[in-house]
mmCIF file of C-alpha atoms in Angstrom:
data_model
loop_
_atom_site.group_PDB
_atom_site.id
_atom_site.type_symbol
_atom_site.label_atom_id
_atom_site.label_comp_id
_atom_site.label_asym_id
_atom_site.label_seq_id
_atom_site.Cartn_x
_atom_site.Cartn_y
_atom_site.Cartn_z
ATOM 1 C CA UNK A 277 25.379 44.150 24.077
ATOM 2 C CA UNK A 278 25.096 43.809 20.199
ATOM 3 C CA UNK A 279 22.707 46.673 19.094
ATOM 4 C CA UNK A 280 21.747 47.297 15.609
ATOM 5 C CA UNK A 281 22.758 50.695 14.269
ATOM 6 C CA UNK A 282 18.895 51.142 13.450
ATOM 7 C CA UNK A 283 17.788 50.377 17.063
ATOM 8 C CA UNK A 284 20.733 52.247 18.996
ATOM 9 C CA UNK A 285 19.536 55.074 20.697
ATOM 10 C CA UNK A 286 21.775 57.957 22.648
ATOM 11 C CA UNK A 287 19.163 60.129 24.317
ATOM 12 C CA UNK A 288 19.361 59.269 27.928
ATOM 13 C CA UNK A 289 16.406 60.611 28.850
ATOM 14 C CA UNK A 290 14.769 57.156 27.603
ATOM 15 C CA UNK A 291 17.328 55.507 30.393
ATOM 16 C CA UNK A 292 15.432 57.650 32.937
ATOM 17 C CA UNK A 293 12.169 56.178 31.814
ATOM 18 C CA UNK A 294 13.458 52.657 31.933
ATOM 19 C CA UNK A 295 14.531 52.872 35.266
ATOM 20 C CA UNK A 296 11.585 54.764 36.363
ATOM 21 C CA UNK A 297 9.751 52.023 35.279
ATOM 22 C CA UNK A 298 11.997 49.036 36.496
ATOM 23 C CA UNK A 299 14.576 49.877 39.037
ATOM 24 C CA UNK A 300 14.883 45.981 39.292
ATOM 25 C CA UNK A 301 17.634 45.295 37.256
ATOM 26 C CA UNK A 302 21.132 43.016 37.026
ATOM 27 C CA UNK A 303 24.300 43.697 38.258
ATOM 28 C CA UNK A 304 26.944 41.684 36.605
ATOM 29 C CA UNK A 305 30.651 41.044 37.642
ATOM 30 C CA UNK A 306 33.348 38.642 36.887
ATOM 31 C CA UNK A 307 33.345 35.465 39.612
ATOM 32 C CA UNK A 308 37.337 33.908 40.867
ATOM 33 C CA UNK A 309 36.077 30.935 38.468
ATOM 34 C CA UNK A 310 36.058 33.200 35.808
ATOM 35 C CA UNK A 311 32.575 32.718 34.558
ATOM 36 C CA UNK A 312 29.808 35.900 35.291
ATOM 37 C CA UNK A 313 28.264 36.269 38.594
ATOM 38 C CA UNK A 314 24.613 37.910 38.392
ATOM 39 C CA UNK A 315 22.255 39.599 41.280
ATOM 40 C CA UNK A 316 18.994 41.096 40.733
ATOM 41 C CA UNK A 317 18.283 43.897 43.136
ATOM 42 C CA UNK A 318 16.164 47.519 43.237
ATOM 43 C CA UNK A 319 18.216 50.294 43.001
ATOM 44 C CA UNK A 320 18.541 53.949 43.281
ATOM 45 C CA UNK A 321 18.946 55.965 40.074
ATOM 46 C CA UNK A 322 20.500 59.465 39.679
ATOM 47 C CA UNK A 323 21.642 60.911 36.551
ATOM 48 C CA UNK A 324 23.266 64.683 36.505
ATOM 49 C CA UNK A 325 24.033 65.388 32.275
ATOM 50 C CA UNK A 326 26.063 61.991 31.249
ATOM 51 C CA UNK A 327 27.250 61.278 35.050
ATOM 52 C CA UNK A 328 25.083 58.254 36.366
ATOM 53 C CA UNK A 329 25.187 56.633 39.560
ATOM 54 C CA UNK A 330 23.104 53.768 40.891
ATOM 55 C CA UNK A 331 23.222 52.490 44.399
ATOM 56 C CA UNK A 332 21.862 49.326 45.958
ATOM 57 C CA UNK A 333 23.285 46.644 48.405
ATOM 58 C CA UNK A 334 23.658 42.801 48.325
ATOM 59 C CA UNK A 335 22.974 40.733 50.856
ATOM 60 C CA UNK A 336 26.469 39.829 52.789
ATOM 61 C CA UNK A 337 27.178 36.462 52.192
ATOM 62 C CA UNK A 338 26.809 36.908 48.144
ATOM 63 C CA UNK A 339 30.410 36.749 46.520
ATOM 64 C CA UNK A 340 29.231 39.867 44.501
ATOM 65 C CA UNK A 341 29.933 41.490 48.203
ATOM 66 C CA UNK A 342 33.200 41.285 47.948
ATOM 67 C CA UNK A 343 33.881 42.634 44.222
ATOM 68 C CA UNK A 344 34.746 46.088 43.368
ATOM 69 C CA UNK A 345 35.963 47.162 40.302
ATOM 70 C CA UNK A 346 34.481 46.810 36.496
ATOM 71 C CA UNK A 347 30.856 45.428 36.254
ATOM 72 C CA UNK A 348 27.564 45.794 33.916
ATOM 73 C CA UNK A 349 24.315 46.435 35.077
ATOM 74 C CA UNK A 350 21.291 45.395 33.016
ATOM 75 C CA UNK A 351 18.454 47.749 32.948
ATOM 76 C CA UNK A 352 15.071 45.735 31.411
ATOM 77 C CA UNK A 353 12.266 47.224 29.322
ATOM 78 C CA UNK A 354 9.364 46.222 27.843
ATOM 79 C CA UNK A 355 9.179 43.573 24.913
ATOM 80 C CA UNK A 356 7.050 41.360 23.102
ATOM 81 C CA UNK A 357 6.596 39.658 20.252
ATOM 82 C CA UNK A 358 5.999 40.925 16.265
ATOM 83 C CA UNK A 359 3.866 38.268 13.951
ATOM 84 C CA UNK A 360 4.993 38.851 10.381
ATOM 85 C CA UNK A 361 0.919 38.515 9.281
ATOM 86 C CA UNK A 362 0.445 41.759 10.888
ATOM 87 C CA UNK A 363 2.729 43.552 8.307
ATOM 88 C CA UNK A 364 0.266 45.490 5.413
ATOM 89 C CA UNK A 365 3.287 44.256 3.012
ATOM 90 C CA UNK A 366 4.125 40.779 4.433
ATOM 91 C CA UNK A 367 4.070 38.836 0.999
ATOM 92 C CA UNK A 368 5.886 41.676 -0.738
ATOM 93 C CA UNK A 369 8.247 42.147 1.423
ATOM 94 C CA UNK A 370 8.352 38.854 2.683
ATOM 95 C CA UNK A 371 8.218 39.571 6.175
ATOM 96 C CA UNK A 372 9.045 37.234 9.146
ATOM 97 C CA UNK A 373 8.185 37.420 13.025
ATOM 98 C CA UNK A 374 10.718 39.088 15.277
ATOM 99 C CA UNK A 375 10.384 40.764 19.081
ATOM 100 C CA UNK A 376 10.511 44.107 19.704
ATOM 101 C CA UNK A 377 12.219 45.196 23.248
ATOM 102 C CA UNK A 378 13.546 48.025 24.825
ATOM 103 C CA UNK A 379 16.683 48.157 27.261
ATOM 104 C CA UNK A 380 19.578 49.252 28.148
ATOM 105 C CA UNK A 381 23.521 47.900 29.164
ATOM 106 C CA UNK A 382 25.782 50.001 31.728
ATOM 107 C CA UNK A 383 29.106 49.287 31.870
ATOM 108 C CA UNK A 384 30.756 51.286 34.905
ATOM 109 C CA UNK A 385 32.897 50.393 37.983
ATOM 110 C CA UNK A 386 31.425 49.352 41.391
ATOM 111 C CA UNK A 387 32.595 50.574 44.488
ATOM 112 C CA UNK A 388 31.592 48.736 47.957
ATOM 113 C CA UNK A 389 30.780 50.126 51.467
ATOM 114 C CA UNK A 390 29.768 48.828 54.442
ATOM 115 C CA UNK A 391 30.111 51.093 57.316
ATOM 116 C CA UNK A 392 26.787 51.898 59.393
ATOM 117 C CA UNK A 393 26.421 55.662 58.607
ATOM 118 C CA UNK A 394 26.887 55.018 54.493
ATOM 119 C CA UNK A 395 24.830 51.908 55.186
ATOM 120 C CA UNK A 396 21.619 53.817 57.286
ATOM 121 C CA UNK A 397 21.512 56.658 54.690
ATOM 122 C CA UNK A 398 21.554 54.307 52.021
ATOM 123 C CA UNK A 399 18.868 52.477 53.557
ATOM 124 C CA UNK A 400 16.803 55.484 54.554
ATOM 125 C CA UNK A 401 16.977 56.600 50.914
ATOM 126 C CA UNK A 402 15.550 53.133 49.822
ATOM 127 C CA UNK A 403 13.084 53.051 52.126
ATOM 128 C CA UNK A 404 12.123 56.220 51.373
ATOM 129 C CA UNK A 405 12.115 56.137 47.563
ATOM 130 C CA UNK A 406 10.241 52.753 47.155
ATOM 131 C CA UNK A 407 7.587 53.102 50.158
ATOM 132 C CA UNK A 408 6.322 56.272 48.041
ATOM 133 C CA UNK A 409 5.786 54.222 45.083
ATOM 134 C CA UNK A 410 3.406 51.862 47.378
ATOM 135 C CA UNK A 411 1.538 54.399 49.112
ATOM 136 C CA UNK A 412 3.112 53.640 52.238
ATOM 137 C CA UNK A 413 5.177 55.345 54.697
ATOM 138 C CA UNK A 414 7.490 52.306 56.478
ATOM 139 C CA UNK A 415 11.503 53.955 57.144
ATOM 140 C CA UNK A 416 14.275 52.140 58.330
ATOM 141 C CA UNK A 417 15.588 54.313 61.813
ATOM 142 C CA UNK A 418 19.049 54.410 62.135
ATOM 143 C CA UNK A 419 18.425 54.497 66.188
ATOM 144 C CA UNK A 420 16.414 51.891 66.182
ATOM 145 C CA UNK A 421 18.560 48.427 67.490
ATOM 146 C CA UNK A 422 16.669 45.763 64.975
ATOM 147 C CA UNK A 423 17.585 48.079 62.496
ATOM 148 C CA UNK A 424 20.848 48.875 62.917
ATOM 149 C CA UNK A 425 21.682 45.252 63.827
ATOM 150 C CA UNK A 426 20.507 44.327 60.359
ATOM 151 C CA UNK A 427 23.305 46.067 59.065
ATOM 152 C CA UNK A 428 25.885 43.163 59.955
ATOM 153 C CA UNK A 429 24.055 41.365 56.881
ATOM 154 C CA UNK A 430 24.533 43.872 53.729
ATOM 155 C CA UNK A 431 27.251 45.693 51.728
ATOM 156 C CA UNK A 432 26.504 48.418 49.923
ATOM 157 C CA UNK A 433 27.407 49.864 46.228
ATOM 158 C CA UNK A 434 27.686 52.761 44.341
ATOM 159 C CA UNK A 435 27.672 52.054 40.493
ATOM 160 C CA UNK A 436 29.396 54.614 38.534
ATOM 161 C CA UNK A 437 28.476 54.075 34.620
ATOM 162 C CA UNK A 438 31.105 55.394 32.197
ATOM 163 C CA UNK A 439 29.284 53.538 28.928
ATOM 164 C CA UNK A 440 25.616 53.717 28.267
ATOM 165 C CA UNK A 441 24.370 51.235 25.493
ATOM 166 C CA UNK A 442 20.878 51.694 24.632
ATOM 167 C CA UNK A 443 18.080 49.762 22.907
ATOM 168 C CA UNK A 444 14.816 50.334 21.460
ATOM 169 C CA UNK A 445 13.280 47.939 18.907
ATOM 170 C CA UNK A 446 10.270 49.347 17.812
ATOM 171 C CA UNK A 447 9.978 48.574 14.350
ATOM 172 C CA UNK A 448 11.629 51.953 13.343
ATOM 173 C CA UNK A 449 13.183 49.859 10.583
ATOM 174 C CA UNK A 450 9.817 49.212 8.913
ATOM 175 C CA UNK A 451 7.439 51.454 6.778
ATOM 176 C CA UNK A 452 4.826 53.418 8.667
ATOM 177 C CA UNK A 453 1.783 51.334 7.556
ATOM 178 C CA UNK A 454 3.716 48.529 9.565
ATOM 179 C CA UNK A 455 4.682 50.347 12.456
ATOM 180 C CA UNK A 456 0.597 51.664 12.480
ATOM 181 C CA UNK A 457 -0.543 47.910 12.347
ATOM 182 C CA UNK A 458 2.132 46.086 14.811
ATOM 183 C CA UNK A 459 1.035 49.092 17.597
ATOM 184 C CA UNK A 460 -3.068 47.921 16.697
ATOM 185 C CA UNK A 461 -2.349 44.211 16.775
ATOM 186 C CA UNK A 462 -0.679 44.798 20.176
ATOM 187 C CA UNK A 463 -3.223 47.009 21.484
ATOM 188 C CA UNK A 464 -6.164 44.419 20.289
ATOM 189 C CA UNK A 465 -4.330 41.673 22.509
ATOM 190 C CA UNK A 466 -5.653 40.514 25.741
ATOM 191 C CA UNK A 467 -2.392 41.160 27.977
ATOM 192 C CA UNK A 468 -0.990 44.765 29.515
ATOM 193 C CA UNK A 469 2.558 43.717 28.375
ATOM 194 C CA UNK A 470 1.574 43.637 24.990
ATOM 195 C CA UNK A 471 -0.311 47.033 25.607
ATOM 196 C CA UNK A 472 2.696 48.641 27.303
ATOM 197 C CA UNK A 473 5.084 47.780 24.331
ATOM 198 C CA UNK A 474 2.390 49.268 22.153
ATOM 199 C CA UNK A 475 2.369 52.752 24.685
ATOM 200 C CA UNK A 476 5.973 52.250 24.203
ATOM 201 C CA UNK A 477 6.576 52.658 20.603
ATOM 202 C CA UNK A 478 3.637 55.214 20.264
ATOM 203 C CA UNK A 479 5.775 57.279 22.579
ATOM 204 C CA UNK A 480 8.918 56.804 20.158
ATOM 205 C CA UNK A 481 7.194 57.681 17.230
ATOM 206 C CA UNK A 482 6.014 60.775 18.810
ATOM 207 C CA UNK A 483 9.639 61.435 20.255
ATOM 208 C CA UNK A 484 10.134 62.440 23.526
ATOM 209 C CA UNK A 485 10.337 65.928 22.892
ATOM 210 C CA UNK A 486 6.045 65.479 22.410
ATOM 211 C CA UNK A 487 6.124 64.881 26.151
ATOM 212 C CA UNK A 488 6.939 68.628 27.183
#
């Protein structure tokens, strides 16, 4: 992932929030044809110091199934786009548009599983983990026969990352008069993506150490 020098970040406490906020994200391997093979899918996040992990499963038939070894996994963030008008020095500087984004580019090794007990815990952590974020309370139950049989149809993964790129656009190259007016003119728009990007770079500006 090509990353400016003034839009790299190393603090991987902004790849929790990504993935806090979109655990959707795309795993990418190398297909026998020797083109890319893609699959979005949720996963699991942990992160101990610089060791991260992520964990997920594929559906069995998918030829990612059957791949272990090197991969990327694409983590997405929020983005939008910049008009140059809304720059205080746009004819001085002679400004043009651009679009800000934040996200982020593992590059790891995957390693596949598919026996029941790896499968049920992994599926009983999933369950788990993305019920609470609805409110709800469904589990899969390892003792339960539908559930168990649906086993037969996934692999599993375990994602272990060994380089973290990160990205955050957020007009950090720009005086602070036109970092002030892009957050505004993405605030006074009428969509929450714009207003997220906008929560997004007030949050960088005030560095993450103004969230403790």
């Amino acid at each position: 992932m090509f990353t400016p020098a003034a839009f790299a970040e190393t603090d991987l406490r902004w790849l929790d929030l990504l993935l806090a906020r979109d655990p959707f994200v795309t795993v990418l391997t190398l297909g026998a044809d020797g083109l890319p093979e893609a699959t979005r899918l949720p996963v699991l996040y942990r992160r101990e110091g610089d060791r991260i992990e992520l964990s997920g499963h594929w559906a069995r038939p998918n030829p990612q199934a059957r791949h272990s070894g090197a991969a990327k996994v694409l983590v997405n963030g929020p983005h939008g786009y910049v008009s140059a008008s809304w720059y205080p020095d746009k004819e001085a500087a002679s400004r043009v548009p651009t679009w800000n984004h934040a996200g982020a580019e593992l590059t790891g090794q995957l390693h596949t599983f598919d026996d029941a007990d790896s499968l049920s815990h992994l599926l009983e952590q999933l369950s788990d983990h993305f019920e609470a974020r609805a409110g709800q309370a469904w589990r899969f139950e390892r003792d339960h026969a539908p559930h168990q049989r649906m086993l037969r149809g996934i692999v599993g993964f375990r994602f272990q990352a060994q380089r973290t790129e990160l990205t955050l656009k957020f007009s950090q190259n720009h005086p602070e008069s036109n970092q002030l007016a892009v957050i505004d003119a993405l605030d006074a728009l009428a969509d929450a993506d714009n207003r997220e990007l906008a929560q997004w770079m007030r949050r960088f500006r005030r560095g993450l150490a103004g969230d403790d």
